[in-house]
mmCIF file of C-alpha atoms in Angstrom:
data_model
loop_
_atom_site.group_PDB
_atom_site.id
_atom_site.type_symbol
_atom_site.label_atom_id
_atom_site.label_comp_id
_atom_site.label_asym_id
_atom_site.label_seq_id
_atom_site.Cartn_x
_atom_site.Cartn_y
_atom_site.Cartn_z
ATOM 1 C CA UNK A 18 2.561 -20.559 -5.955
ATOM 2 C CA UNK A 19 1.772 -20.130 -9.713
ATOM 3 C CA UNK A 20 -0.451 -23.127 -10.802
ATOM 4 C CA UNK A 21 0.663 -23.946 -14.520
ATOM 5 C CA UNK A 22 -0.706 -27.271 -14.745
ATOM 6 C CA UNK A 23 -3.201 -26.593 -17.646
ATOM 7 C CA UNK A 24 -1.039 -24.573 -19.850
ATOM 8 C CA UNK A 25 0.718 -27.491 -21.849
ATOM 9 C CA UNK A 26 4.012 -26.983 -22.691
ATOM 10 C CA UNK A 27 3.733 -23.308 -24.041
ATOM 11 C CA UNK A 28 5.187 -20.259 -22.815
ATOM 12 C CA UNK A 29 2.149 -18.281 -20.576
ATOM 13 C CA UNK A 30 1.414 -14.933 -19.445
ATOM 14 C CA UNK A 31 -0.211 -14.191 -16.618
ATOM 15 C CA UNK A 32 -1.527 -11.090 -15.295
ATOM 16 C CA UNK A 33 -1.879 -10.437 -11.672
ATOM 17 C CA UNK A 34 -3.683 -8.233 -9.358
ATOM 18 C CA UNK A 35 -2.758 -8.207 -6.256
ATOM 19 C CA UNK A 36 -2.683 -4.840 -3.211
ATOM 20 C CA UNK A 37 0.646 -3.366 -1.611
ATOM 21 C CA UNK A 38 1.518 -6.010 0.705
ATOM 22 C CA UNK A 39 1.035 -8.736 -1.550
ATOM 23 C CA UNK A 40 3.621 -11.173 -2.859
ATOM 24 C CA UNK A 41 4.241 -14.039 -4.349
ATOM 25 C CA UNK A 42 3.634 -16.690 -1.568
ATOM 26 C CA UNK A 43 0.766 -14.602 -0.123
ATOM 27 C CA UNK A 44 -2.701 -14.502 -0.196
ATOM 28 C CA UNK A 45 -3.408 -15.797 -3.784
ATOM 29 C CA UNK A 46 -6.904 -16.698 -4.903
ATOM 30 C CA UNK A 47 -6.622 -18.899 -8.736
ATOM 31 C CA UNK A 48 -9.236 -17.500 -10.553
ATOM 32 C CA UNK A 49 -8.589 -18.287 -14.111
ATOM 33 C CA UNK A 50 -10.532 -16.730 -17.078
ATOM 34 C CA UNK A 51 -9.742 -17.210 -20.718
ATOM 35 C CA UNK A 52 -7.827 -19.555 -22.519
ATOM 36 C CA UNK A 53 -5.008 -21.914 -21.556
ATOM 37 C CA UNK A 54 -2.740 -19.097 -23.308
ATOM 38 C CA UNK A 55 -3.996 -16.474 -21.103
ATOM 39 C CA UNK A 56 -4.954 -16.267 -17.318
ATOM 40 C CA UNK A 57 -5.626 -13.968 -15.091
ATOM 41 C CA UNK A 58 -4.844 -14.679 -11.118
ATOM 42 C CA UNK A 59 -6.478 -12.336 -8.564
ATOM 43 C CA UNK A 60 -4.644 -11.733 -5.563
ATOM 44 C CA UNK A 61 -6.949 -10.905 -2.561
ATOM 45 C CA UNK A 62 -4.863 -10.925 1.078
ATOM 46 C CA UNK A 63 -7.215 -10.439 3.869
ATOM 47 C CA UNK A 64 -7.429 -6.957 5.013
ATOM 48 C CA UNK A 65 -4.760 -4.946 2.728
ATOM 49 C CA UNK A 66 -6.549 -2.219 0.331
ATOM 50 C CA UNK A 67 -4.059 -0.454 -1.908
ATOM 51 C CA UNK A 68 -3.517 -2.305 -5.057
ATOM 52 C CA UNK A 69 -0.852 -3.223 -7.624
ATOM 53 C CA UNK A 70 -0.507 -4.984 -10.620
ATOM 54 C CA UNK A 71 2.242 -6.295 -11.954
ATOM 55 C CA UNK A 72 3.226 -9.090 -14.773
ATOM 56 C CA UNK A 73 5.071 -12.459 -14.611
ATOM 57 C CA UNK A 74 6.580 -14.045 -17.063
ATOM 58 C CA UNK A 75 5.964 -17.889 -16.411
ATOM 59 C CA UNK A 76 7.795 -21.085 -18.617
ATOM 60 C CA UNK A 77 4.295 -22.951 -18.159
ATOM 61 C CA UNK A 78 6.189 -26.662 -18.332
ATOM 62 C CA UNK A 79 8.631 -25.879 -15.478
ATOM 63 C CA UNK A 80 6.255 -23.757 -13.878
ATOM 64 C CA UNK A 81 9.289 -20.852 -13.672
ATOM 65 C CA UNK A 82 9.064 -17.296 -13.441
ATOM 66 C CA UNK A 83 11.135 -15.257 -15.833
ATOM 67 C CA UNK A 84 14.189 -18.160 -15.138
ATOM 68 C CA UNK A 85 15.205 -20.515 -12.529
ATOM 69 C CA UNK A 86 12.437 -20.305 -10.007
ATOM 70 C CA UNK A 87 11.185 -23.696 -8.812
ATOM 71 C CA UNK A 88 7.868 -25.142 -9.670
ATOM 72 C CA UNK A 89 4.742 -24.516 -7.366
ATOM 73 C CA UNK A 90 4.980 -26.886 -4.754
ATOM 74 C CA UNK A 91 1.966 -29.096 -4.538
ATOM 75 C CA UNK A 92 0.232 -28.540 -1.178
ATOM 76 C CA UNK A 93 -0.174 -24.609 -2.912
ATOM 77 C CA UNK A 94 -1.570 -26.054 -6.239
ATOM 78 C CA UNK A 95 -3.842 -28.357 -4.823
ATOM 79 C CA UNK A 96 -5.311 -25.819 -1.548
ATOM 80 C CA UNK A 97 -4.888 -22.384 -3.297
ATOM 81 C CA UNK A 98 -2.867 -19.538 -1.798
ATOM 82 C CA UNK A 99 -5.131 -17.825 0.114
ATOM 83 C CA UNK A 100 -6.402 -20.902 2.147
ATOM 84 C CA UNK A 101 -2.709 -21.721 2.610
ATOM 85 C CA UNK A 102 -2.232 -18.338 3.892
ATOM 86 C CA UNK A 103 -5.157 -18.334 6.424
ATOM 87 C CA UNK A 104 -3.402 -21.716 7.203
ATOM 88 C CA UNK A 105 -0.556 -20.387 8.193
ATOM 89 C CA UNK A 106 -2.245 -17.621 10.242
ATOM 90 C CA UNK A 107 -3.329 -19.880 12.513
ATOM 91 C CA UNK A 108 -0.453 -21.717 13.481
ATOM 92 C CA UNK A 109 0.990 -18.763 14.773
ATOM 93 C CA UNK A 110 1.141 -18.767 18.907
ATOM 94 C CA UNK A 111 0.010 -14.832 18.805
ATOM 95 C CA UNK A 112 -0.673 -13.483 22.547
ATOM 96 C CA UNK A 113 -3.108 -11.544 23.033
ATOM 97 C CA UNK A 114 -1.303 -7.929 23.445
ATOM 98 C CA UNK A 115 0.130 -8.696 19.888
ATOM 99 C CA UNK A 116 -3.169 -9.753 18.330
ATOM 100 C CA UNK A 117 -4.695 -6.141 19.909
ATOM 101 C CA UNK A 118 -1.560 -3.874 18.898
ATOM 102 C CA UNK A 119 -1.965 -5.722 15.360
ATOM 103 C CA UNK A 120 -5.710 -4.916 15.298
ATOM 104 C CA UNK A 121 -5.767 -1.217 16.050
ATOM 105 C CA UNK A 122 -2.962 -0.606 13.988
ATOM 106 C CA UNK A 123 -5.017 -2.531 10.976
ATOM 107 C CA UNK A 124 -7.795 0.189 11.326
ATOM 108 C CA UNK A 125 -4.898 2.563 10.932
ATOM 109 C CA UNK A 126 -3.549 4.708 7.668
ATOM 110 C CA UNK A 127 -0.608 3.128 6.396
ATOM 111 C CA UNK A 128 -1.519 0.001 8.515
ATOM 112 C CA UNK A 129 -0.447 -2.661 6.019
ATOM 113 C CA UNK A 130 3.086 -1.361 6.326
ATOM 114 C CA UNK A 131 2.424 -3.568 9.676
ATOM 115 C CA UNK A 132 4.415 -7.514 9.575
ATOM 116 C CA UNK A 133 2.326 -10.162 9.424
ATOM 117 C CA UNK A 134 1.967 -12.734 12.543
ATOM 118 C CA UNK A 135 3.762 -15.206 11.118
ATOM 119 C CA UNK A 136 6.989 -12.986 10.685
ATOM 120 C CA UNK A 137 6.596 -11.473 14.083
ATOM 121 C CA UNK A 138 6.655 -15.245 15.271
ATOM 122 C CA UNK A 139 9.586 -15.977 12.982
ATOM 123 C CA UNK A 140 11.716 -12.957 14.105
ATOM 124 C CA UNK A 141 11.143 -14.409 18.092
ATOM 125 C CA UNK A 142 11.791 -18.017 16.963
ATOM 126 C CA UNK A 143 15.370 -16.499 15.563
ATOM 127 C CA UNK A 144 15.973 -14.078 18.664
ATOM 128 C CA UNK A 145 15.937 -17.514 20.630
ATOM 129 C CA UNK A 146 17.907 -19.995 18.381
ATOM 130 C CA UNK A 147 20.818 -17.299 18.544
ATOM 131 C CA UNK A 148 20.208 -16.517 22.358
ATOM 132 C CA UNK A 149 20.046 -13.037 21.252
ATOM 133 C CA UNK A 150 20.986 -10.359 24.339
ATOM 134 C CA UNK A 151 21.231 -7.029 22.129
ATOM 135 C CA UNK A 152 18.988 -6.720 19.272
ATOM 136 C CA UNK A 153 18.371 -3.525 16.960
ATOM 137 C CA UNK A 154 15.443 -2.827 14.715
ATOM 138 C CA UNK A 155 15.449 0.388 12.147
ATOM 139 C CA UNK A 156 11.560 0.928 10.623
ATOM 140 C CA UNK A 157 9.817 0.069 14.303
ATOM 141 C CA UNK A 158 6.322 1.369 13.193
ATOM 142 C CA UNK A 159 3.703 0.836 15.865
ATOM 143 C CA UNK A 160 5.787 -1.879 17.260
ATOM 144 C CA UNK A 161 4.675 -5.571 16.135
ATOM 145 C CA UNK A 162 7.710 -6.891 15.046
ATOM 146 C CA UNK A 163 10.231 -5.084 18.010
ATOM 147 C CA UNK A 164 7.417 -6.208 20.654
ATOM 148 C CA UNK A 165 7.170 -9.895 19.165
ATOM 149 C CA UNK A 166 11.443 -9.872 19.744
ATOM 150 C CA UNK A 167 11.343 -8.000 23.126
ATOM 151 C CA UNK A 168 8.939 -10.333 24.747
ATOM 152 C CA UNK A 169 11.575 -13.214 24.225
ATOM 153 C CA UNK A 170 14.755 -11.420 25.302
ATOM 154 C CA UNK A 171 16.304 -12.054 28.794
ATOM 155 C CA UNK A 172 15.139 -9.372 31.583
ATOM 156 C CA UNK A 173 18.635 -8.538 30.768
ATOM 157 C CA UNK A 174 18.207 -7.944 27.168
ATOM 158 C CA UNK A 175 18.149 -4.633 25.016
ATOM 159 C CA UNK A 176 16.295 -3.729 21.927
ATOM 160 C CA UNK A 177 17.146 -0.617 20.122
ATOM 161 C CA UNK A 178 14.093 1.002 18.524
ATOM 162 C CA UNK A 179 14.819 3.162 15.449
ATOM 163 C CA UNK A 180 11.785 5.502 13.613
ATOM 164 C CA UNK A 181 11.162 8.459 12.981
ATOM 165 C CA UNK A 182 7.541 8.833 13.418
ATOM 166 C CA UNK A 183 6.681 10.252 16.470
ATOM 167 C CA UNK A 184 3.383 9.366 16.156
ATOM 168 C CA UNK A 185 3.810 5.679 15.352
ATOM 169 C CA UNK A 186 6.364 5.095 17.951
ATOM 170 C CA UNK A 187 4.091 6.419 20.516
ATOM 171 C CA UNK A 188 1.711 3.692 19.946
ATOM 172 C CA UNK A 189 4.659 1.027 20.119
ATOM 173 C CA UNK A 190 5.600 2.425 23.405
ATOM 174 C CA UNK A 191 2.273 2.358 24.915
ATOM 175 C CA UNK A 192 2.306 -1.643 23.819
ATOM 176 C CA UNK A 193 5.933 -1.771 25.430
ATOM 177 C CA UNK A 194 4.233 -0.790 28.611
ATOM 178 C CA UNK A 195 1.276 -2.956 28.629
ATOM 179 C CA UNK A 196 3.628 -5.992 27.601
ATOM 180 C CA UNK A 197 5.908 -5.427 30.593
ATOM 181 C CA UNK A 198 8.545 -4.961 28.426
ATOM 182 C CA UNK A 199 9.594 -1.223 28.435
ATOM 183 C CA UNK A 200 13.057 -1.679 30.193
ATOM 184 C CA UNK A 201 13.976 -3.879 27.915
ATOM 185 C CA UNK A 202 12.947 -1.126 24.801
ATOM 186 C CA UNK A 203 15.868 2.071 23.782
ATOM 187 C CA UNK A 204 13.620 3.907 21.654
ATOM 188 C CA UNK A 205 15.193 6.376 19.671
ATOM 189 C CA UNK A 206 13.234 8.770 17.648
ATOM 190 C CA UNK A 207 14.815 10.334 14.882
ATOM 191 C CA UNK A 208 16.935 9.136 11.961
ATOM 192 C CA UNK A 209 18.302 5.916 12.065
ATOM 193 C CA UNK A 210 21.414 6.600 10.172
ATOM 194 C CA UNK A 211 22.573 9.010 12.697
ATOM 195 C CA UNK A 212 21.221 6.622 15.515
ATOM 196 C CA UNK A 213 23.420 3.558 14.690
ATOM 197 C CA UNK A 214 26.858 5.809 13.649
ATOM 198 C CA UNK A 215 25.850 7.002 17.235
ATOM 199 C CA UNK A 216 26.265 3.173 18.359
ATOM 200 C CA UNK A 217 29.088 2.710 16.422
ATOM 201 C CA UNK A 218 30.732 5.741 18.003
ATOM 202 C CA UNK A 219 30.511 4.377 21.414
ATOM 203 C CA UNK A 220 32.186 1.551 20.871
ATOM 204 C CA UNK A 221 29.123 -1.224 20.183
ATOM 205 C CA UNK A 222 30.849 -2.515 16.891
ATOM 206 C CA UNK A 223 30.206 -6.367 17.046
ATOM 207 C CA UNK A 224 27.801 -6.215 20.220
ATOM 208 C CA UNK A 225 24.874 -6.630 18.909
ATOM 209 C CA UNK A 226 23.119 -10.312 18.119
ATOM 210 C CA UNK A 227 20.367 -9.937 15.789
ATOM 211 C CA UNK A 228 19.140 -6.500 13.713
ATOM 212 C CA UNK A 229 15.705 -6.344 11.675
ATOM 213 C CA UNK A 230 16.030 -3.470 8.874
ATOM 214 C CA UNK A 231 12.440 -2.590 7.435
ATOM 215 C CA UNK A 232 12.284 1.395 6.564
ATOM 216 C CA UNK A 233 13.145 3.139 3.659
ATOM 217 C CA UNK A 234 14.103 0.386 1.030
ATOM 218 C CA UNK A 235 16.475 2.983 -1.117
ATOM 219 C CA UNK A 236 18.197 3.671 1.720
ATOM 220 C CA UNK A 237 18.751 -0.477 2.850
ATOM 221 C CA UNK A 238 22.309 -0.305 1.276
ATOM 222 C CA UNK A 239 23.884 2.382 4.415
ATOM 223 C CA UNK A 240 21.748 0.485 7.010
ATOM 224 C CA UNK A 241 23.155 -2.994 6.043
ATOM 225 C CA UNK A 242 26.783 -1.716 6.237
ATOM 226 C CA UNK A 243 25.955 0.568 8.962
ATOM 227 C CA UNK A 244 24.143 -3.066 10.631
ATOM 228 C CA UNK A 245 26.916 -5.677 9.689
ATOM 229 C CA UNK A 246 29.480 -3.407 11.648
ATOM 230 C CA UNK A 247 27.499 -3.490 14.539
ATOM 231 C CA UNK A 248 26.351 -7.363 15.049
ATOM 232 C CA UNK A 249 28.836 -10.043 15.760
ATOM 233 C CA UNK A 250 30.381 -12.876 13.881
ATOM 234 C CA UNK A 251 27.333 -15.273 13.531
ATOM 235 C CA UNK A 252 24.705 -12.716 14.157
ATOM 236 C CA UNK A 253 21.603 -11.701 11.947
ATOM 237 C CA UNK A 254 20.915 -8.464 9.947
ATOM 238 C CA UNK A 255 17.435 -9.331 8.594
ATOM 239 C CA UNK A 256 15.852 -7.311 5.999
ATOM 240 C CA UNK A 257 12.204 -7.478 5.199
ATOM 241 C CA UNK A 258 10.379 -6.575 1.814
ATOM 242 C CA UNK A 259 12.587 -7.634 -0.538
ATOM 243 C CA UNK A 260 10.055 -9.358 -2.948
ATOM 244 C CA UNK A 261 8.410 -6.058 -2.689
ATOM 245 C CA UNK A 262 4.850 -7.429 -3.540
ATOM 246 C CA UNK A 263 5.860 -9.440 -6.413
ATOM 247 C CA UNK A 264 7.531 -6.694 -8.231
ATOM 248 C CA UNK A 265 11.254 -7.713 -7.765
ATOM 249 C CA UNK A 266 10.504 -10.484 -10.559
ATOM 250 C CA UNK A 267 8.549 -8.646 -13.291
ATOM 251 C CA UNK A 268 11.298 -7.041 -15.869
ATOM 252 C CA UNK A 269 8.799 -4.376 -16.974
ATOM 253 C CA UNK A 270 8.165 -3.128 -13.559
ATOM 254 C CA UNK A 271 11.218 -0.148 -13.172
ATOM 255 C CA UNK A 272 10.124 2.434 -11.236
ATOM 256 C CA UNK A 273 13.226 3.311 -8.804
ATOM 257 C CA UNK A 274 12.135 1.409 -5.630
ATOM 258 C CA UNK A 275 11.638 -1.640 -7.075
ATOM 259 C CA UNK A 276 15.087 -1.707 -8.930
ATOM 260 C CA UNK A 277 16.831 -0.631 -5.857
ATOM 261 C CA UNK A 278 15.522 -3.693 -4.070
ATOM 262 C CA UNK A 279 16.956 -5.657 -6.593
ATOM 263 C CA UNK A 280 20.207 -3.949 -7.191
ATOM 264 C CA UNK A 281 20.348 -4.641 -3.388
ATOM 265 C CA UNK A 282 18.774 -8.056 -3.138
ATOM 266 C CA UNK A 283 21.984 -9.278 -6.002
ATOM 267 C CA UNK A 284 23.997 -7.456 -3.738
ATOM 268 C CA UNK A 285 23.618 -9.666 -1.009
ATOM 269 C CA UNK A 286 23.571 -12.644 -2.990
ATOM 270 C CA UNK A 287 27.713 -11.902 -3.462
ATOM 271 C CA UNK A 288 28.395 -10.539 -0.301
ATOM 272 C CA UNK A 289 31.023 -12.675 1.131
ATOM 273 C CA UNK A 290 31.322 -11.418 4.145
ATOM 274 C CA UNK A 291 28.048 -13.225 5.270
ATOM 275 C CA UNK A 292 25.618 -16.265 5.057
ATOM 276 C CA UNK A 293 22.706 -15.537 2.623
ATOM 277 C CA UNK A 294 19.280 -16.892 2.851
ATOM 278 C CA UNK A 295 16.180 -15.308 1.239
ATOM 279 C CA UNK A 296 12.994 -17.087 2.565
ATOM 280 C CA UNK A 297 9.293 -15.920 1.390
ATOM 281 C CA UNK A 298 8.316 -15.522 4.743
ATOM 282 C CA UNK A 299 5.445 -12.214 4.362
ATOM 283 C CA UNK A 300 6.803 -9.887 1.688
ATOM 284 C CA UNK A 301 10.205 -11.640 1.575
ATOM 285 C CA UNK A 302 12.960 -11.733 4.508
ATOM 286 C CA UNK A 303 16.500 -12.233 3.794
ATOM 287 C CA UNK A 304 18.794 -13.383 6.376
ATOM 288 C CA UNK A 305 22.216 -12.452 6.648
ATOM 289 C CA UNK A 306 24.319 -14.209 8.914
ATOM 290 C CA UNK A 307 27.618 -12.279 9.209
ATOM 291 C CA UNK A 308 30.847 -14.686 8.745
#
């Protein structure tokens, strides 16, 4: 989403400023400054406060960051990020008791930890292809992402809800309710660790279709195993954040977090036990399909 097209052939650095939920395929505005040896992009995502900077190395003639990262693809150059994004936005098929759950919890603190439409629509689209019955989500929130799955499962169909915010999940039951959708809902409130070697204790290894991990990112490593033991052979663990804003591909960005992403991000990318796709969908989701 980088536009290099009037740095020549040199090497570039760019410097860019972008808030916590920001990445590398959303919400970019090009505002260049400076010369063609130095530019400075301003990310500016609709509605997310907190901000972060961070560095990218780009090869200017290849358009690459740091190595091996494709070229900008033109419909970004030519439209800009952030119209792209908006773009995006609204070819999303949001009903209306999402679009309200995802507007109070906006207005709320630590709201941009909150998906963004288009992966809420992406994580239903998936529940479908795989005719998903069981599905498990760890990092629930105030419930956009587990009521975007729930609405699509079978009357039949179970989704186990995993946080440990009281206050959070209270919200995402009170959505469960309005959306019909309650029976359909195991909340469990506490640690999700303990909740899913609960699972696996009772005997639901390999029951489980489809499982969306997004909660503590230095603890991903023991939910994927914990995750991969409970869905079956060609179901989904899905794990969101794991561009974490950009972050994951600036080499002078350390701070723990970030390298545990990705430690675990290259982790995945060997694991041969599964099918590995990592799409910039929001912050980054990777899809794991388990052989």
């Amino acid at each position: 989403m980088l536009s290099t097209s009037s740095f020549g052939m040199h090497t570039g650095l760019i410097t860019m400023t972008g808030n916590a939920k920001a990445c590398l395929w959303r919400g970019i505005t090009n505002v260049w400054h400076g010369s063609s040896r130095s530019k400075v992009c301003r990310l500016q995502p609709d509605g997310y406060q907190q901000q972060r900077s961070f560095r990218l190395q780009i090869s200017a003639d290849r358009g690459n960051v740091e190595s091996g990262i494709p070229a900008t693809p033109k419909a970004i150059e030519a439209d800009g990020g952030e119209r792209l994004f908006q773009y995006v936005q609204a070819q999303v098929r949001e009903p209306e008791i999402l679009r309200t759950l995802r507007q109070e919890t906006s207005k709320m603190r630590g709201g941009v930890m909150q998906v963004t439409p288009d992966q809420g629509q992406f994580l239903a689209m998936l529940a479908r292809l795989l005719g998903a019955e069981k599905c498990i989500e760890v990092g629930v929130f105030t419930g956009y992402s587990a009521l975007a799955v729930a609405m699509v499962l079978p009357d039949s169909g179970c989704l186990v809800a995993c946080d440990r915010s009281e206050e959070s999940l209270a919200i995402a039951e009170r959505y469960f309710r309005l959306a019909g959708v309650s029976q359909k809902v195991d909340v469990r409130l506490g640690m999700a660790v303990d909740t899913l070697k609960e699972l696996l204790a009772q005997g639901d290894a390999g029951r489980y279709d489809m499982a969306f991990l997004d909660a503590d990112k230095r603890m991903y490593p023991e939910y994927y195993e914990l995750l991969l033991q409970l869905v079956r052979p060609g179901g989904l663990v899905i794990v969101d954040n794991v561009l974490w804003h950009g972050t994951v591909a600036d080499s002078s960005v350390m701070d723990t977090k970030t390298q545990s992403i990705r430690d675990f991000n290259d982790f995945l990318l060997n694991d041969d036990r599964i099918d590995y796709s990592l799409v910039t969908v929001g912050d980054g989701m990777s899809l794991c399909r388990k052989r």
